[in-house]
Short mmCIF file of C-alpha atoms and ligand atoms in Angstrom, two decimals:
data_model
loop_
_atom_site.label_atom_id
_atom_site.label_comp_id
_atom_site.label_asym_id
_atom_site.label_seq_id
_atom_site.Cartn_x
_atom_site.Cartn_y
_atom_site.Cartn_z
CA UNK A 1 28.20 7.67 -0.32
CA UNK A 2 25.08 6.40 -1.48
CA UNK A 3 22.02 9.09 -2.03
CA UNK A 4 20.04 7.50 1.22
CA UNK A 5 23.32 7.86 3.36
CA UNK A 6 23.77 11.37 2.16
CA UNK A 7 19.97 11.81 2.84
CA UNK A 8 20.16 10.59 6.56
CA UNK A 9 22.87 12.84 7.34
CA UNK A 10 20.84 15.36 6.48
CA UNK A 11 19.90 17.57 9.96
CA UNK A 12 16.71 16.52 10.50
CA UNK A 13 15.97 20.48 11.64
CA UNK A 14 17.12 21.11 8.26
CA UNK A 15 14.41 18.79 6.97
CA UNK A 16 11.54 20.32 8.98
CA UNK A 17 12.77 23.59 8.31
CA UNK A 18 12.78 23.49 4.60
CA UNK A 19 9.27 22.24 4.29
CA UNK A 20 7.93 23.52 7.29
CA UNK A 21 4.32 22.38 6.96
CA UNK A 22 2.16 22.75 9.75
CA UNK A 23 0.64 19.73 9.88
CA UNK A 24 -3.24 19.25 9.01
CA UNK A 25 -5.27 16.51 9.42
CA UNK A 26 -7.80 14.88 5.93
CA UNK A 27 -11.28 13.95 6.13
CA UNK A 28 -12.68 12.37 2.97
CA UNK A 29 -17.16 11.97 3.51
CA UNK A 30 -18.95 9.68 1.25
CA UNK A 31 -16.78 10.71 -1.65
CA UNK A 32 -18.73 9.36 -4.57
CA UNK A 33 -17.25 9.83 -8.11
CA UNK A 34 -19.02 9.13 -10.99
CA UNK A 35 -17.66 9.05 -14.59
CA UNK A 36 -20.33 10.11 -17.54
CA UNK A 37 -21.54 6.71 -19.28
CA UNK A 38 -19.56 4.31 -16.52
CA UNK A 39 -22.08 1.74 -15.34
CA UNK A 40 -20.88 1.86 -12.17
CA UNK A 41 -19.01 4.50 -9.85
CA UNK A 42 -15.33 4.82 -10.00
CA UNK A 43 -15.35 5.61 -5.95
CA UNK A 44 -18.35 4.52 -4.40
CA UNK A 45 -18.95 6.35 -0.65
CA UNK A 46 -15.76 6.47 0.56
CA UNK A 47 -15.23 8.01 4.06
CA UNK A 48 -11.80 8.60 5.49
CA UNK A 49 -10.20 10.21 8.80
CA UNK A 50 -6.45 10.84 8.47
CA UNK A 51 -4.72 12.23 10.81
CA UNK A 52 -1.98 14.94 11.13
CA UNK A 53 1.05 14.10 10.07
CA UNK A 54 -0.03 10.55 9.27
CA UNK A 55 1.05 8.58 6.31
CA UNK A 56 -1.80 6.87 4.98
CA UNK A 57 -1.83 4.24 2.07
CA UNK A 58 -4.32 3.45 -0.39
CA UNK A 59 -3.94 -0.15 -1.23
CA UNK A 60 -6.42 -1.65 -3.80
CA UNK A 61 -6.06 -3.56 -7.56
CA UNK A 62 -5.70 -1.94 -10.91
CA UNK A 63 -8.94 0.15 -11.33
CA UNK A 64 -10.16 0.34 -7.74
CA UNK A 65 -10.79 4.07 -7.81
CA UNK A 66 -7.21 5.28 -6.27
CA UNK A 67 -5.74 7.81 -8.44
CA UNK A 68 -9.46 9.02 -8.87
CA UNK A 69 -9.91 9.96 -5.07
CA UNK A 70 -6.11 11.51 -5.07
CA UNK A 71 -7.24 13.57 -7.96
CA UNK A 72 -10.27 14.54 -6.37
CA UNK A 73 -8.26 15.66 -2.84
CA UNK A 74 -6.05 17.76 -5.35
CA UNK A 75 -8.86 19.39 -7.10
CA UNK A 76 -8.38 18.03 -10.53
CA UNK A 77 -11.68 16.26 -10.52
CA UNK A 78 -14.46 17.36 -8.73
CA UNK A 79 -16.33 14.69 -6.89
CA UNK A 80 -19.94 13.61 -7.82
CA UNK A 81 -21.25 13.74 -4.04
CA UNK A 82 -19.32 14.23 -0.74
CA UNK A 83 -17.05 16.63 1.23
CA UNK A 84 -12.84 17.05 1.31
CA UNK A 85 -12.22 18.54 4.73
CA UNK A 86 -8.30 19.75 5.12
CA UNK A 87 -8.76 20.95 9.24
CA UNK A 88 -11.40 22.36 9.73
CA UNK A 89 -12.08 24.06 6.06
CA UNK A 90 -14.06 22.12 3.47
CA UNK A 91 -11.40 22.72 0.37
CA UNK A 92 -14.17 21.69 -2.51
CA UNK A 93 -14.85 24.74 -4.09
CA UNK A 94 -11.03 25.34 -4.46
CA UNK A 95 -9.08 25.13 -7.65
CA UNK A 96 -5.95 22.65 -7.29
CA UNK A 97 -3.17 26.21 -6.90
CA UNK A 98 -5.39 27.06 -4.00
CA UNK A 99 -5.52 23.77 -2.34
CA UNK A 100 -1.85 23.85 -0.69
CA UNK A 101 -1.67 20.30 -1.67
CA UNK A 102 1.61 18.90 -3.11
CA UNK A 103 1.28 15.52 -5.46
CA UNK A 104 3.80 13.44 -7.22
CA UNK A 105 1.71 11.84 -10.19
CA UNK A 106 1.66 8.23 -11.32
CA UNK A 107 3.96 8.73 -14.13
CA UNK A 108 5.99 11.63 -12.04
CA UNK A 109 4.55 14.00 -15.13
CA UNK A 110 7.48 16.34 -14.82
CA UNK A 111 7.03 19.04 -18.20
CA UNK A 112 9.87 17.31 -20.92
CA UNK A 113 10.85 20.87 -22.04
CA UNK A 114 11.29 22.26 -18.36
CA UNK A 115 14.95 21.82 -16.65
CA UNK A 116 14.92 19.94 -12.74
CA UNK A 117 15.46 23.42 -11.21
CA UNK A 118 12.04 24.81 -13.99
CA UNK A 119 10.26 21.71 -12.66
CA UNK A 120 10.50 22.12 -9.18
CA UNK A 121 9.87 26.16 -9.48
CA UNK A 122 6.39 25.41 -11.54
CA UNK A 123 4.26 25.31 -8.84
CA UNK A 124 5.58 28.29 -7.25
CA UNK A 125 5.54 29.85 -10.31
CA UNK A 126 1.76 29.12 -10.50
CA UNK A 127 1.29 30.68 -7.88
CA UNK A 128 2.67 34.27 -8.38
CA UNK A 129 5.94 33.74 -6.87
CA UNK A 130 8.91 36.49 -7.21
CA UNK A 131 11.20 34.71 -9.50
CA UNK A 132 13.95 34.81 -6.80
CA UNK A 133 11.97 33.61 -4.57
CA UNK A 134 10.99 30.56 -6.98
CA UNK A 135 14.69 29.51 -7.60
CA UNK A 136 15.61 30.13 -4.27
CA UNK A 137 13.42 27.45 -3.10
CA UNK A 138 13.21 24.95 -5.74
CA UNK A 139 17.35 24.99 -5.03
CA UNK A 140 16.49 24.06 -1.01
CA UNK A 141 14.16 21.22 -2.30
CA UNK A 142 17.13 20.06 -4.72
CA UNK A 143 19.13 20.18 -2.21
CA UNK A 144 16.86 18.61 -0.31
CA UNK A 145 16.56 15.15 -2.50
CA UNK A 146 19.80 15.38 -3.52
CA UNK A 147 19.64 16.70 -6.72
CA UNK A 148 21.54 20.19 -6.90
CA UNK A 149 24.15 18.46 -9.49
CA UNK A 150 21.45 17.51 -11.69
CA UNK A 151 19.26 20.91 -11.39
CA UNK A 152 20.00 22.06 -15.19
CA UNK A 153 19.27 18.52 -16.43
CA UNK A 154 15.99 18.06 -18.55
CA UNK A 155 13.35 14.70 -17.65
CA UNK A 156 14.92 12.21 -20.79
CA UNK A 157 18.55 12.81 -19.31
CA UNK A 158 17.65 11.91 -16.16
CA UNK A 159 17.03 7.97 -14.57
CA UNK A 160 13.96 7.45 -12.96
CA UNK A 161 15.24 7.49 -9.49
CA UNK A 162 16.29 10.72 -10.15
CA UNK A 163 13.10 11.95 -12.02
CA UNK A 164 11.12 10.32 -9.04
CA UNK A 165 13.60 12.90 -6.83
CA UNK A 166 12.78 15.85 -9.09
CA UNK A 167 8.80 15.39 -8.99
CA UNK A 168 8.95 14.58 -4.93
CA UNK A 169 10.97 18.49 -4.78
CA UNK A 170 8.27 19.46 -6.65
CA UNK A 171 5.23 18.52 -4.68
CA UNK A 172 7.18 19.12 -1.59
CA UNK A 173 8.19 23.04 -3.02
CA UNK A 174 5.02 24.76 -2.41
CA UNK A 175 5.29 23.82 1.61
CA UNK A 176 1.88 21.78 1.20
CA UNK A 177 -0.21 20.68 4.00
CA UNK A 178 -1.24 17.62 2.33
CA UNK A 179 1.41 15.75 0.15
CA UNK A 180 -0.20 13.15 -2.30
CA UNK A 181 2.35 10.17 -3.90
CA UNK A 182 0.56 8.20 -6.73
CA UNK A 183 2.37 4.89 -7.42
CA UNK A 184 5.82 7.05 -6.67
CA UNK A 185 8.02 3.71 -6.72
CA UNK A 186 6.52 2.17 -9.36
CA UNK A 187 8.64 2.27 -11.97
CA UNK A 188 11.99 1.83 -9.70
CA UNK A 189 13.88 -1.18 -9.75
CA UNK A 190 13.78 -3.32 -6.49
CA UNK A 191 16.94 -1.98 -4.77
CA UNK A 192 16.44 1.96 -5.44
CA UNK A 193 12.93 1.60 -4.50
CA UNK A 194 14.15 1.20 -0.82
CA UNK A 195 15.76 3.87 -0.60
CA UNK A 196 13.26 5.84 -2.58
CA UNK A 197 11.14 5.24 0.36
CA UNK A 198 13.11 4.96 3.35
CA UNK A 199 14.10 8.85 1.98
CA UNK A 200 10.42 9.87 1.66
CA UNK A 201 9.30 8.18 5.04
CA UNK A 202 12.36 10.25 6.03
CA UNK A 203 10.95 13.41 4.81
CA UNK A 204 7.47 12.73 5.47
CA UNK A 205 8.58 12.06 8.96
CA UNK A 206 10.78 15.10 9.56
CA UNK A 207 8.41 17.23 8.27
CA UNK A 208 5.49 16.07 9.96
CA UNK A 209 3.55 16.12 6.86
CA UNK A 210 0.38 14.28 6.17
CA UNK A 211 0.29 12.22 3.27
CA UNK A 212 -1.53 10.11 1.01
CA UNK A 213 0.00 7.49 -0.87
CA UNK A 214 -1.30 5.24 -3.75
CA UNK A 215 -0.09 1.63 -4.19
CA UNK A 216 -1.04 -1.43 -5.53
CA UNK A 217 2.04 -3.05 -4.01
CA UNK A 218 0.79 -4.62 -0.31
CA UNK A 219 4.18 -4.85 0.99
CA UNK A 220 4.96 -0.97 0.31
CA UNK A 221 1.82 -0.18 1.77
CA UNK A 222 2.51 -2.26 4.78
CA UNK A 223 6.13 -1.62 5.42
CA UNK A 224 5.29 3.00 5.03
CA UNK A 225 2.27 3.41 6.20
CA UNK A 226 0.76 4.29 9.22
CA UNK A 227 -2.54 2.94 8.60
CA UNK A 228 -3.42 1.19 5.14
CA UNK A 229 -7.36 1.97 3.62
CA UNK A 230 -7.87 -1.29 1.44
CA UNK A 231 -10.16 -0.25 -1.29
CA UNK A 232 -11.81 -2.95 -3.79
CA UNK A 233 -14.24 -1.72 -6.84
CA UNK A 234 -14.35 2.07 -4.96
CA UNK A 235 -15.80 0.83 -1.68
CA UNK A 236 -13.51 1.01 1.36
CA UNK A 237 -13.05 -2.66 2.41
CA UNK A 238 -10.71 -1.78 5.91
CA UNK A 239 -8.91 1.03 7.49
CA UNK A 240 -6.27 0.17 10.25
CA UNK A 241 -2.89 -0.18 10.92
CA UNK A 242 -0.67 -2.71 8.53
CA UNK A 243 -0.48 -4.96 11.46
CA UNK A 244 -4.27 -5.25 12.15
CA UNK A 245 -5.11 -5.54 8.29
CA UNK A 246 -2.73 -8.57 7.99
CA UNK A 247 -3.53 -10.08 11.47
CA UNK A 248 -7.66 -9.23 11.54
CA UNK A 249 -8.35 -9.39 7.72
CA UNK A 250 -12.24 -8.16 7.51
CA UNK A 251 -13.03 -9.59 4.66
CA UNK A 252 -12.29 -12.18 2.00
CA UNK A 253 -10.43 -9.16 -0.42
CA UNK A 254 -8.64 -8.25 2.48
CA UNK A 255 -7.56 -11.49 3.28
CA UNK A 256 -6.35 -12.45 0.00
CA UNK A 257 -5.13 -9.65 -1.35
CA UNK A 258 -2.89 -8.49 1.76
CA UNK A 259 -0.42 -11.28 1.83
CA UNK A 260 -0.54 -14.44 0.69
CA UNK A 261 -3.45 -17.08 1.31
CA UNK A 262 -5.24 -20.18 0.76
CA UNK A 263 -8.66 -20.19 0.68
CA UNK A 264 -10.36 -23.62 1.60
CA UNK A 265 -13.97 -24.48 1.22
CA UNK A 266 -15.08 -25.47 4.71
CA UNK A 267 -18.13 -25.95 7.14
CA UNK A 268 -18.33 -24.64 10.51
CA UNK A 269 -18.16 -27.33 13.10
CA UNK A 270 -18.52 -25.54 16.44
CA UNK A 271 -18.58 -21.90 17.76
CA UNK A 272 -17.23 -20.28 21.60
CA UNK A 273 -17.76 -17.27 22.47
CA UNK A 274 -17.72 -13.94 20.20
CA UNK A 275 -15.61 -15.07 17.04
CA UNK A 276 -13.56 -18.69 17.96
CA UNK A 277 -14.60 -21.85 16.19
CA UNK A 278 -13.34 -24.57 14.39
CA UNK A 279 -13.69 -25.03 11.14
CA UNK A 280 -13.91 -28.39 9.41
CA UNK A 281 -11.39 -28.33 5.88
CA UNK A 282 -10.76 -31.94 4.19
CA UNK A 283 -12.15 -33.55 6.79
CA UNK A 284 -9.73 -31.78 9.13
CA UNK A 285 -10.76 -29.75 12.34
CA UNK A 286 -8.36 -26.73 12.54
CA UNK A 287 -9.33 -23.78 15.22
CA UNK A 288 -10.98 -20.90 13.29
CA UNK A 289 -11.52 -16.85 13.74
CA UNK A 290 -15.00 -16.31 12.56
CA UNK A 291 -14.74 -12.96 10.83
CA UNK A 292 -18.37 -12.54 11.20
CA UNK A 293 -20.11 -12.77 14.24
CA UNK A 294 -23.39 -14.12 12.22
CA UNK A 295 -21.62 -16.99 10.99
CA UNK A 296 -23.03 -20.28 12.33
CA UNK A 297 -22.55 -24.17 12.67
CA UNK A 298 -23.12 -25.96 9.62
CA UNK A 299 -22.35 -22.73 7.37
CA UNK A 300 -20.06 -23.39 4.48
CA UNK A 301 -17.36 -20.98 4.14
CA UNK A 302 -14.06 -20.12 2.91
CA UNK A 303 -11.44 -20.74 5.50
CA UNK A 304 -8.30 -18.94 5.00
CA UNK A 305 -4.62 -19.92 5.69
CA UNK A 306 -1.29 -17.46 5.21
CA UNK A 307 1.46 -20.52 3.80
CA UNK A 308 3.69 -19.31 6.98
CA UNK A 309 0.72 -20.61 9.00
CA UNK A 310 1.44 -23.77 7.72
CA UNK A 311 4.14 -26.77 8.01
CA UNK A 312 5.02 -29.77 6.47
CA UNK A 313 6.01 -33.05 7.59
CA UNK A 314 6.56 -36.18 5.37
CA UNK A 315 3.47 -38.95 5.81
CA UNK A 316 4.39 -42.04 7.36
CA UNK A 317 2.26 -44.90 6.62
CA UNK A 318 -0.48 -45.99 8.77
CA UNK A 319 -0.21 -42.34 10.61
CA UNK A 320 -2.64 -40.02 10.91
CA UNK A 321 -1.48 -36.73 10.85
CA UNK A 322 -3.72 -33.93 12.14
CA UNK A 323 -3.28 -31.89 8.66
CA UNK A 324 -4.01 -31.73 5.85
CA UNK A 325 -3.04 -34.59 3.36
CA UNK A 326 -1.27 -34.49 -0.23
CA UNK A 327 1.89 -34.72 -2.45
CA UNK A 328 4.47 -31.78 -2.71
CA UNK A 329 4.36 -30.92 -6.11
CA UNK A 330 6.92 -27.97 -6.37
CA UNK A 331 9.25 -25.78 -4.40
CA UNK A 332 10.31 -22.31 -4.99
CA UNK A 333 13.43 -20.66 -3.28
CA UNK A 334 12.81 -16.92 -2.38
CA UNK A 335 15.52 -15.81 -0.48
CA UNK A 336 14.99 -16.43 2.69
CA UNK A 337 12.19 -18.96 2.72
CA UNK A 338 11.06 -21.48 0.36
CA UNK A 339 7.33 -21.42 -1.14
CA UNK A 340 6.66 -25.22 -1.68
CA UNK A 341 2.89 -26.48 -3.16
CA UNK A 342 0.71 -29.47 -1.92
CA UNK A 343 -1.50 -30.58 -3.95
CA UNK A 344 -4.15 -32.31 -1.85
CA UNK A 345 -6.42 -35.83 -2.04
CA UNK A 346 -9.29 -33.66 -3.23
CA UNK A 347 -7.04 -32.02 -6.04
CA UNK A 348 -6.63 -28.33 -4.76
CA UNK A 349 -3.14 -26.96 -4.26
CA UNK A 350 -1.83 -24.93 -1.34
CA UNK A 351 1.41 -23.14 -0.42
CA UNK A 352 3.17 -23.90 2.82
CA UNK A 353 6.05 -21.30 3.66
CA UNK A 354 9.17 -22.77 5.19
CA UNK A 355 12.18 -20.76 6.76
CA UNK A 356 15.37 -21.99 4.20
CA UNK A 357 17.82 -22.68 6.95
CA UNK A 358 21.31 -23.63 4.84
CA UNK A 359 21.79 -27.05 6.26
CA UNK A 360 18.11 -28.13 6.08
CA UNK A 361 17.44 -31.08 3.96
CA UNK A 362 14.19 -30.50 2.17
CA UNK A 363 11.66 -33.14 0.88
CA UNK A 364 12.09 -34.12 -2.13
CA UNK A 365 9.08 -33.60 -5.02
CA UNK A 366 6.39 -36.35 -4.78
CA UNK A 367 6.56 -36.85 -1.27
CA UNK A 368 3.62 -37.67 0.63
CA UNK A 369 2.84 -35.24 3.32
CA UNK A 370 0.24 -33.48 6.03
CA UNK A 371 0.49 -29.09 5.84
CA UNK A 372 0.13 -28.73 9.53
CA UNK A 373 -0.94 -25.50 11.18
CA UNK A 374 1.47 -24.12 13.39
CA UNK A 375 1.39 -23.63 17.30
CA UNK A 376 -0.92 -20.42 17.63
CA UNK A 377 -2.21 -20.43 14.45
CA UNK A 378 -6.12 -19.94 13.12
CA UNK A 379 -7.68 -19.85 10.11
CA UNK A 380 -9.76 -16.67 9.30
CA UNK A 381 -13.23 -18.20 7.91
CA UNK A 382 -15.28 -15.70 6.20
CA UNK A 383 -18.86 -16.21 4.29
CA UNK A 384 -18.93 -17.91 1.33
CA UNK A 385 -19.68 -14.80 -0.94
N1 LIG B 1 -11.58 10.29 -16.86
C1 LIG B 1 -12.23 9.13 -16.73
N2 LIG B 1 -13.39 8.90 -17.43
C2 LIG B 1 -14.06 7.73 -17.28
N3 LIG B 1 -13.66 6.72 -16.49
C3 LIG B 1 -12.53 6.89 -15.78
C4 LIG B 1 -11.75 8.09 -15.87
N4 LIG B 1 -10.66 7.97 -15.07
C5 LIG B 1 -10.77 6.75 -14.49
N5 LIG B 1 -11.87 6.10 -14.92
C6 LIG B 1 -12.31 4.77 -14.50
O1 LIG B 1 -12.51 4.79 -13.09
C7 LIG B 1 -12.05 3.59 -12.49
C8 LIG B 1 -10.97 3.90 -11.45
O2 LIG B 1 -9.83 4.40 -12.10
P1 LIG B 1 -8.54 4.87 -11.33
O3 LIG B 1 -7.60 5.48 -12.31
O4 LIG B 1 -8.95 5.70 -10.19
O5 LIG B 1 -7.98 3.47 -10.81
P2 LIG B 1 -6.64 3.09 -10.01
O6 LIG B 1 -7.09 2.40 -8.78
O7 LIG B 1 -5.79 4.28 -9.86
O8 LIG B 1 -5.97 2.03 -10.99
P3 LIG B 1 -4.39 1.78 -11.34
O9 LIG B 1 -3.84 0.97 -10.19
O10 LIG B 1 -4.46 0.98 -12.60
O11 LIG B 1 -3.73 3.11 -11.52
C9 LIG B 1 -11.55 2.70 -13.62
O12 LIG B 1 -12.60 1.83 -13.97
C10 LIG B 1 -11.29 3.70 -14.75
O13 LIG B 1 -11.46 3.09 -16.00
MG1 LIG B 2 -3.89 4.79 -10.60
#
């Protein structure tokens, strides 16, 4: 039986039970953190609601101010300007042991000279703890993730899956109201990364915990979370479910870095009512979502397309195709679907994203062809920036 199987058999009582957290809503105001002699601010008025029990993801590039804002919900950095409310208690002026917060770190940071059971009894221990009390519940969270086997094991002889298991027990041991995951799949290969989280969405579930969780990986962040906060250069770009961020992109960042795109220069041709258009791209008139509502006729602007927006079909001469026009230039399997690039008239290169059916003769390399929009589809068109 594989770990996740053994996981899901797992009462889900059992699972409540052991971490028992009573469930408390996060409200990050205008966090602003400031480093001494950074030019500019690491998180820059960042304002968050999350609800209880609600798995929230911060989703933004290397440097964007994520593990920052954890740290500063656990306590280890105090924030420059702005409030952490956990219910209805502000928890700034409380040291991380007082903060009922649980966190797996970036790196898992379990102590090298400390056993899995020693690990997972730290925090308790750091916070006054009866020593039977201590082991008696870092052996339920063991237990919990599957680990009871392992408990006398120190970090180095243990994988990462299973060091990833050890520093979730952890966080999860002092029954906190707020449970805080930094990067916590990171270093997992592809296939134990899945279960890694279907297990913690498990948990997180189960236990009706809220919880914050950092990742620079969109597709993590979209398939766990509840609602995704994309955050570029510490400024909140959008807050909303995965669905809404990948549908109703806000803004260019969100559009391009959620997903897949291709951004086309473009000029606004003609504009209905609140935020349809079309959008002229390579002389080509494709129906357009105006992103914003001050955008006008005759603006330039970057007009967005997600590759599985598009299709291809080979040029036949003398036919105009209402696409755009170019040459396939290469064609990458991935699993289930085939990326292939167009390089169009003008010289740019898009992706088109076709379902790989097994009997499905593709075309070949060097083949003239129009990238179609699909039925349904728009382009998101944003301001040039
Ligand atoms: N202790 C510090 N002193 C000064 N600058 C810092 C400190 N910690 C972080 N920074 C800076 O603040 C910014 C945000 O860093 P942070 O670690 O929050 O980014 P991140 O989004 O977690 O990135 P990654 O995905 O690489 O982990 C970066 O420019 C970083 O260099
Ligand atoms: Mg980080």
């Amino acid at each position: 039986m594989s770990p996740s199987t053994e996981i899901v058999s797992l009462h889900s009582a059992q699972i409540g039970q052991a971490v028992s957290a009573r469930a408390f809503g996060l409200k990050l105001e205008s966090i602003v953190q400031r480093y001494p002699e950074a030019t500019s601010a690491a998180v820059d008025g960042i304002s968050l609601d999350i609800n209880a029990g609600e798995l929230v993801a911060l989703l933004g590039p290397s440097g964007c101010g994520k593990t920052t804002l954890l740290r500063i919900i656990a306590g280890f950095v105090a924030q420059t300007e702005g409030r952490i409310i956990v219910g209805e208690a502000a928890i700034d002026s409380l040291p991380p042991n007082k903060r009922q917060v649980g966190v797996v770190f970036q790196n898992y940071a379990l102590f090298p000279h400390m056993d899995a059971l020693e690990n997972v009894a730290y925090g308790l221990a750091c916070r006054g703890a009866p020593k039977e009390q201590q082991v008696a519940r870092a052996q339920e969270m063991l237990e919990l993730v599957q680990m009871t086997h392992l408990a006398k094991r120190l970090p180095r002889e243990m994988s990462g899956g299973q060091q990833q298991r050890v520093a979730l027990a952890r966080a999860l041991a002092v029954k906190p109201q707020i449970l805080l995951l930094d990067e916590p799949f990171a270093a997992l290969d592809k296939s134990l990364r899945l279960d890694m989280q279907i297990e913690v969405k498990r948990i997180q579930r189960l236990a009706g915990i809220t919880c914050v969780m950092v990742t620079h990986d969109q597709e993590e962040a979209q398939s766990m979370a509840d609602r995704v906060a994309v955050i570029h250069q510490g400024r909140l770009e959008q807050y909303a479910s995965p669905n809404e961020i990948y549908d109703y992109p806000r803004t260019l960042f969100v559009n391009q870095f959620v997903g897949n795109a291709n951004s086309l220069k473009g000029t606004v041709t003609s504009k209905t009512d609140g935020q349809s258009g079309t959008v002229l791209v390579a002389g080509v008139p494709l129906p357009a979502r105006l992103v914003s509502r001050s955008l006008k006729v005759g603006d330039t602007v970057w007009a967005c397309i997600r590759p599985e927006q598009l299709q291809l079909c080979a040029a036949t001469e003398g036919i105009e195709e209402p696409g755009l026009k170019g040459v396939l230039t290469l064609s990458l399997p991935q699993g289930p679907q085939v990326i292939q690039e167009v390089r169009l008239d003008d010289g740019s290169a898009i992706k088109v994203a076709q379902a790989r059916a097994s009997n499905q003769t593709m075309l070949g390399l060097g083949t003239a062809v129009f990238a179609t929009l699909r039925a349904g589809s728009v382009c998101h068109v944003h301001p040039l920036t």
